[in-house]
Tab-separated table of C-alpha atoms in Angstrom:
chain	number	residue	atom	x	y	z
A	1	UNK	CA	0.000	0.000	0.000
A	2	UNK	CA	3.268	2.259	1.095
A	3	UNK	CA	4.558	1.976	-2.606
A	4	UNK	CA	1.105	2.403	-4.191
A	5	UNK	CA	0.671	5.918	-2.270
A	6	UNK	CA	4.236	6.671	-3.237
A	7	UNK	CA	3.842	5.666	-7.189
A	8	UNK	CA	0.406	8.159	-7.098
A	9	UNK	CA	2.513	11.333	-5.793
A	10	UNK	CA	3.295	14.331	-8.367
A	11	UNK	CA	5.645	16.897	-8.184
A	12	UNK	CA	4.259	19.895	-6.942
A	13	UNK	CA	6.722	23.730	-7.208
A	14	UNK	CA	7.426	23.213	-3.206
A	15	UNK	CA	8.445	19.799	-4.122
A	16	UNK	CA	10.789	19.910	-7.231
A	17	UNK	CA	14.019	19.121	-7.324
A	18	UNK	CA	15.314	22.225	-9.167
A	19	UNK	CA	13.724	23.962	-6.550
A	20	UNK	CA	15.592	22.187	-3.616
A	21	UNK	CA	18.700	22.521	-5.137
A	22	UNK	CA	18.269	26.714	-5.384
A	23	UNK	CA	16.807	26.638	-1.650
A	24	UNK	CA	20.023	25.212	-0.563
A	25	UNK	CA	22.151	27.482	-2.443
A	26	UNK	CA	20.295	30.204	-0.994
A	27	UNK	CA	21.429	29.043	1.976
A	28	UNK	CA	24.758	29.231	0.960
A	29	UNK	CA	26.156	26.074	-0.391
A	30	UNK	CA	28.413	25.407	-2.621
A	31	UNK	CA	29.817	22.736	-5.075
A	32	UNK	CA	29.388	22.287	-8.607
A	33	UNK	CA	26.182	21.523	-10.056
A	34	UNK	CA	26.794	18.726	-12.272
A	35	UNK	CA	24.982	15.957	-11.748
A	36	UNK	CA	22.607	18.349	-9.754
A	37	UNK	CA	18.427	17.895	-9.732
A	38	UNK	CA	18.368	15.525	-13.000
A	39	UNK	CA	16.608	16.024	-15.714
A	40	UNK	CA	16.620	20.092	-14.757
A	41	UNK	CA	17.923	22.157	-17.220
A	42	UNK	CA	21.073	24.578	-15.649
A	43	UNK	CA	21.969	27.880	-17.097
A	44	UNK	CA	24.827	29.781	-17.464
A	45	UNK	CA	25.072	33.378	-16.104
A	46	UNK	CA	25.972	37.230	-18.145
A	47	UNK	CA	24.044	39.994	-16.387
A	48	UNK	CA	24.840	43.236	-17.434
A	49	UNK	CA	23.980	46.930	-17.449
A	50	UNK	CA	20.752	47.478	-19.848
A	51	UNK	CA	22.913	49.994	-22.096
A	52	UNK	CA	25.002	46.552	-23.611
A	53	UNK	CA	22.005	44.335	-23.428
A	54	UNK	CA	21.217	44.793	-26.898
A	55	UNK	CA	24.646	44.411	-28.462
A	56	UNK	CA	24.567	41.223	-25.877
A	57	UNK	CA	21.709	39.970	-27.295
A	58	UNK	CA	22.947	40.321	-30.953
A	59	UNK	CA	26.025	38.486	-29.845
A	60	UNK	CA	24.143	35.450	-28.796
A	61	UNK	CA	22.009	35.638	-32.086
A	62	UNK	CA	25.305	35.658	-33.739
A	63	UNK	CA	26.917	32.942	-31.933
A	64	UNK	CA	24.246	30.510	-30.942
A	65	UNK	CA	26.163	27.477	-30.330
A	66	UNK	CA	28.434	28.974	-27.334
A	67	UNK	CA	25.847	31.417	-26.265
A	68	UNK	CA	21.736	29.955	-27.056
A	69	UNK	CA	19.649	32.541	-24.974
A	70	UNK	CA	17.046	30.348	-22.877
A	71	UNK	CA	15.664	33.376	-20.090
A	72	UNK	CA	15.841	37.218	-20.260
A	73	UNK	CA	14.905	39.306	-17.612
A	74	UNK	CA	13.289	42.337	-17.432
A	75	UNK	CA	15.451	45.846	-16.671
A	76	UNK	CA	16.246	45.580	-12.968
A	77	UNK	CA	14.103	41.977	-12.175
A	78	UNK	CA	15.892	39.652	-10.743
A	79	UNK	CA	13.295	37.383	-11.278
A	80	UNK	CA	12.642	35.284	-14.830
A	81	UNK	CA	9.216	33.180	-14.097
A	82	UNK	CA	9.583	31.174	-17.041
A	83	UNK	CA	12.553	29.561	-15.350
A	84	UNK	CA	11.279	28.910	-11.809
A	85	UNK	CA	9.084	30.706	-10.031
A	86	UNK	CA	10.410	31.257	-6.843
A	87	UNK	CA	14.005	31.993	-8.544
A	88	UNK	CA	16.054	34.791	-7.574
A	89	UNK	CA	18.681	35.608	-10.046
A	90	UNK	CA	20.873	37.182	-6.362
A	91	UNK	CA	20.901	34.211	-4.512
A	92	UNK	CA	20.056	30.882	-6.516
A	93	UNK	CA	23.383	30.580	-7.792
A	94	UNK	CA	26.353	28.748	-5.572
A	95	UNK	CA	29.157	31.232	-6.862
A	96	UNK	CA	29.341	34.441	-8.688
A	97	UNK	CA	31.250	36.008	-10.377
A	98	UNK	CA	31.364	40.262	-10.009
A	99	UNK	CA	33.551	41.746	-12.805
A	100	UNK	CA	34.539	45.604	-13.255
A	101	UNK	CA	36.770	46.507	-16.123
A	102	UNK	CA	36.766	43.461	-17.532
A	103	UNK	CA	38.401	41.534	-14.191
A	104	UNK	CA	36.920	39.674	-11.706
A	105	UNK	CA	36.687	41.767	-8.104
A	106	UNK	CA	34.794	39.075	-6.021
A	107	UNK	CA	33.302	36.060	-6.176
A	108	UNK	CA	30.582	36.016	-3.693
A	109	UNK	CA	27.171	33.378	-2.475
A	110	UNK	CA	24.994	36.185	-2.899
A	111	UNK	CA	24.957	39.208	-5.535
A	112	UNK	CA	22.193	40.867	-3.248
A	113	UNK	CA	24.500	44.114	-2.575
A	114	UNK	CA	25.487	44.229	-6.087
A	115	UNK	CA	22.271	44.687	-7.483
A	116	UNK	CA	21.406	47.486	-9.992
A	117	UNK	CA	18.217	49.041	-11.316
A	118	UNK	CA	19.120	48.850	-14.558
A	119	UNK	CA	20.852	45.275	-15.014
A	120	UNK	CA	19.372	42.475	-17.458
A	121	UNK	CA	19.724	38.792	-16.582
A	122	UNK	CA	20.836	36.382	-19.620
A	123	UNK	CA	20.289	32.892	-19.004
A	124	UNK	CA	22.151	30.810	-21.511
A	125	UNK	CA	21.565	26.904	-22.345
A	126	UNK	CA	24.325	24.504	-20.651
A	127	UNK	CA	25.868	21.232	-21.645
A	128	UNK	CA	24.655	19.424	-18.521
A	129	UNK	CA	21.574	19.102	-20.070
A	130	UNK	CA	22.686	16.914	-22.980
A	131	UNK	CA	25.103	14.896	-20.775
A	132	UNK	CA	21.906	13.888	-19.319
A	133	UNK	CA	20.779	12.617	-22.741
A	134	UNK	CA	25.053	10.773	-22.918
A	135	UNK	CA	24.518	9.592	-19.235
A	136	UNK	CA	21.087	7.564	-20.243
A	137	UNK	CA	22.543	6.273	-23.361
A	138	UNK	CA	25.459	4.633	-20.812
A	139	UNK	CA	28.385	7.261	-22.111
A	140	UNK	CA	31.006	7.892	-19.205
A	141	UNK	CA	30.914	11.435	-18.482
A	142	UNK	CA	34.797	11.622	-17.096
A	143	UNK	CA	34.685	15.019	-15.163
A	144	UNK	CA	31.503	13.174	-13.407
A	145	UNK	CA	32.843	10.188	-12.643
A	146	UNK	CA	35.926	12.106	-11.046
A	147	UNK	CA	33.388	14.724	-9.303
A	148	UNK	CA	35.700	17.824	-10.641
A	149	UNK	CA	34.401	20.544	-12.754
A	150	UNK	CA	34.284	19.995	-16.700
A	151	UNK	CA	37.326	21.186	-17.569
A	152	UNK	CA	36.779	24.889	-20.514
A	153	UNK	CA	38.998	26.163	-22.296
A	154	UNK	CA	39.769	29.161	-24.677
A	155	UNK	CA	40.185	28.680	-28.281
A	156	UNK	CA	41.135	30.415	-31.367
A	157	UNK	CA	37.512	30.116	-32.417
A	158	UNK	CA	37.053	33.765	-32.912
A	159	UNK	CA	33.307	34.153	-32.217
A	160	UNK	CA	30.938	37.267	-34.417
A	161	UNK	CA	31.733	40.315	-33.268
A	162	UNK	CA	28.516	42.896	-31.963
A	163	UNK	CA	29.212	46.323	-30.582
A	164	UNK	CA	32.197	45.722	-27.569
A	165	UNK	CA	31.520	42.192	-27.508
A	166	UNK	CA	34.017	40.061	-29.158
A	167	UNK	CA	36.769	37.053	-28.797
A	168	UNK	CA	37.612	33.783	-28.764
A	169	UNK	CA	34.964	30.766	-27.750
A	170	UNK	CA	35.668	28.499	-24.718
A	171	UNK	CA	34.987	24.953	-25.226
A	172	UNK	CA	34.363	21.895	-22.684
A	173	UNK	CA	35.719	18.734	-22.934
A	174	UNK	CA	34.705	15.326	-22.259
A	175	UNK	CA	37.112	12.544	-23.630
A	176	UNK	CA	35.979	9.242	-25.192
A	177	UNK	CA	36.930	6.519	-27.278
A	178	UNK	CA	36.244	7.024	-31.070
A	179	UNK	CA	33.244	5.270	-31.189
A	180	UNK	CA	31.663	6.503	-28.859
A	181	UNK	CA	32.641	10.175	-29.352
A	182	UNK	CA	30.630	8.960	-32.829
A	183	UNK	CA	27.237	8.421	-31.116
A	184	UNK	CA	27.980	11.791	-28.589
A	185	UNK	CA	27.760	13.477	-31.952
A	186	UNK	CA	24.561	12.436	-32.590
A	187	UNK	CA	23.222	12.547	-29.193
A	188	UNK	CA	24.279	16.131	-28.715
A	189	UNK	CA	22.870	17.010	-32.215
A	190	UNK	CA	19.275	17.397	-30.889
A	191	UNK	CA	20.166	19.884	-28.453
A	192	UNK	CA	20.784	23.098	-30.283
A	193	UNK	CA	19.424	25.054	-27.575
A	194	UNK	CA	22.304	23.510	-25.198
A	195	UNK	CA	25.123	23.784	-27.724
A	196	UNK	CA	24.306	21.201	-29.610
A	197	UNK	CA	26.918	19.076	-31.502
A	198	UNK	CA	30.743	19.571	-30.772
A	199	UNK	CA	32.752	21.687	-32.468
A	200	UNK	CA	35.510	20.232	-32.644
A	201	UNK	CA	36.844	16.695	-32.294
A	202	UNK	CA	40.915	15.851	-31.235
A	203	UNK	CA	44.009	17.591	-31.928
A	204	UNK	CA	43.242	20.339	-29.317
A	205	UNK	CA	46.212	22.617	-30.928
A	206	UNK	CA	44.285	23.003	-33.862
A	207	UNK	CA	41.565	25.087	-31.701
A	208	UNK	CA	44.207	26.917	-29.815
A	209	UNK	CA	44.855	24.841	-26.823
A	210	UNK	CA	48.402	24.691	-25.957
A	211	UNK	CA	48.440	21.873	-23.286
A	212	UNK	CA	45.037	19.554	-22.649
A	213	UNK	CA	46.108	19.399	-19.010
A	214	UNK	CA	45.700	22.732	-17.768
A	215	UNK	CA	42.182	24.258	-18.641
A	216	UNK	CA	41.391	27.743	-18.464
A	217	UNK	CA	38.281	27.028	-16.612
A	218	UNK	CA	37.343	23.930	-14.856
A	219	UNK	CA	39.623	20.884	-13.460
A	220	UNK	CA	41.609	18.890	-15.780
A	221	UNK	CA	40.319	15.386	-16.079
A	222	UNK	CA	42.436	12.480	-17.395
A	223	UNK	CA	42.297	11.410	-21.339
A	224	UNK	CA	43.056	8.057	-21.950
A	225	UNK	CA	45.904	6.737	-24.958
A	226	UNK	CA	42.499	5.423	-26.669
A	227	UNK	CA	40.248	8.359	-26.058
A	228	UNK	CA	39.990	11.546	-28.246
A	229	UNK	CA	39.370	14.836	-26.649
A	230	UNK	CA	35.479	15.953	-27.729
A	231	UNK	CA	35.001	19.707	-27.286
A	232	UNK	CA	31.715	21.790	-26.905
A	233	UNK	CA	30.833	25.401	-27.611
A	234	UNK	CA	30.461	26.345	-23.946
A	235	UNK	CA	27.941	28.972	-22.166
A	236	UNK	CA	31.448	30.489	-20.300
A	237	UNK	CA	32.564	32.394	-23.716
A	238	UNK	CA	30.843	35.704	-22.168
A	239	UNK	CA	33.047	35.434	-19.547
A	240	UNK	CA	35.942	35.608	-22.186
A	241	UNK	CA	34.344	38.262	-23.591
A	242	UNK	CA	33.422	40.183	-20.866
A	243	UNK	CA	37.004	39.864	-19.766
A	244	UNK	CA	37.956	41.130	-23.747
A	245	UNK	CA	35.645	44.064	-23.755
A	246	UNK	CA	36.751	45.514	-20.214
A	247	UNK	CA	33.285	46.231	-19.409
A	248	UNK	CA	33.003	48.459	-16.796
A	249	UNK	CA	30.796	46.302	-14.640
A	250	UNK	CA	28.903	42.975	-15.036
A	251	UNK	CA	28.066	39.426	-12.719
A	252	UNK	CA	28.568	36.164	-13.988
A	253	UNK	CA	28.209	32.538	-12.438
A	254	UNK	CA	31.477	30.947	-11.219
A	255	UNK	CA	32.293	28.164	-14.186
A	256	UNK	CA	30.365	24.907	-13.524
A	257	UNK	CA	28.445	26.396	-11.019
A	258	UNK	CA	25.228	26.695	-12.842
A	259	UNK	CA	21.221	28.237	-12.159
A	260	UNK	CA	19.467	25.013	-11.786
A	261	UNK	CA	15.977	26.221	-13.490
A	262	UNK	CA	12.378	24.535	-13.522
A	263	UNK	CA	12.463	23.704	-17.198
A	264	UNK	CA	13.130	20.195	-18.390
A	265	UNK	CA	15.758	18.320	-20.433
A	266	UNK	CA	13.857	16.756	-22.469
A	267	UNK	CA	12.145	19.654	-23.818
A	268	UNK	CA	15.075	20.751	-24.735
A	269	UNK	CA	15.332	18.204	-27.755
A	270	UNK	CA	14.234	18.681	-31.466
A	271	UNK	CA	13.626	15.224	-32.668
């Protein structure tokens, strides 16, 4: 009778796993988020003064693959609905990231003293949500398994250029064997809105990355003699951009510390 009762319960807001996950980093914890409330789709973070939201926005319709916009916020809310309704842009986030001039001042729990009238939230799609889609097709997810942060890098990808925004893309990477980095292809093809399919597949000096071992972003994870490295546009280029374009202020999330939103994974797909 226990398990019957069980089997009949639904998931109600207070109840959600997204939602537990942001009440706890609320509260102040922190960790990386892979792995996090599954089958929740995580964001990455670029909030910035309204007067560069709109070349912002152009630069994500330019460069889709590192930067697909899935929430905008209203001038000054730190609230997007569509993503959760409880969520609070200042608080639901484990680590931030405050910038000014293009360097990173603090990295704080909590944005709440930061907060501007006149900033705009960008919530960008993240690759956690198609490892989901790798993890149930039994595809070892190596940064995972080793409970480190994916390891980013920047490339020589230059991305399209929209008012001060421009620079290189950062990529993630996830090593494995040559079949299966195959079927991760076509896996990660139905997820435009969360990068999609790689971008680029071995021979990491080719994209601009001197040594595999130390990322820019991230922990290194270990690539085996029969593994190819398999690298993803990744939702941290703003931060390289940000960082390019000296902007005079601007928050981000700390890399592989994501927004854990209401929406779903699989909605995410397009076939």
């Amino acid at each position: 009778m226990t398990v019957l009762v069980a089997a009949q319960q639904t998931e109600t807001p207070d109840t959600l796993p997204s939602r537990q996950a942001r009440l706890a980093y609320r509260g102040g914890q922190v960790g990386s988020t892979a792995g996090v409330a599954p089958g929740f789709v995580q964001g990455n973070l670029a909030i910035l003064p309204a007067a560069y939201a709109s070349a912002f926005h152009r630069f994500c319709q330019l460069n889709p693959k590192p930067c697909p916009i899935i929430g905008m916020s209203d001038v000054g809310s730190p609230y997007i609905p569509a993503l959760g309704a409880d969520l609070d842009i200042r608080t639901d986030v484990p680590r931030y990231r405050v910038w000014r001039d293009g360097e990173v001042v603090d990295e704080p729990t909590d944005v709440t003293r930061y907060w501007r009238d006149d900033l705009v939230t960008f919530v960008l799609g993240c690759s956690f949500s198609f490892e989901e889609a790798l993890l149930d097709e039994g595809m070892p997810i190596r940064h995972i398994e080793e409970n480190v942060r994916v390891p980013m890098y920047r490339t020589n990808i230059a991305c399209g250029e929209a008012g001060p925004f421009a620079g290189p893309m950062v990529v993630s990477m996830r090593p494995f064997k040559p079949a299966d980095a195959i079927r991760a292809v076509q896996i990660t093809s139905r997820y435009p809105a969360v990068h999609g399919a790689p971008v680029h597949l071995g021979h990491p000096h080719l994209i601009g990355i001197k040594d595999i071992a130390k990322p820019d972003y991230g922990d290194p994870v270990p690539v085996a003699d029969d593994e190819i490295p398999v690298f993803w546009a990744c939702g941290v280029t703003p931060q390289s951009v940000i960082n390019a374009a000296k902007l005079p202020f601007a928050i981000t999330h700390s890399p592989g510390l994501m927004l854990v939103t209401d929406l779903k994974n699989r909605n995410m797909a397009v076939i």
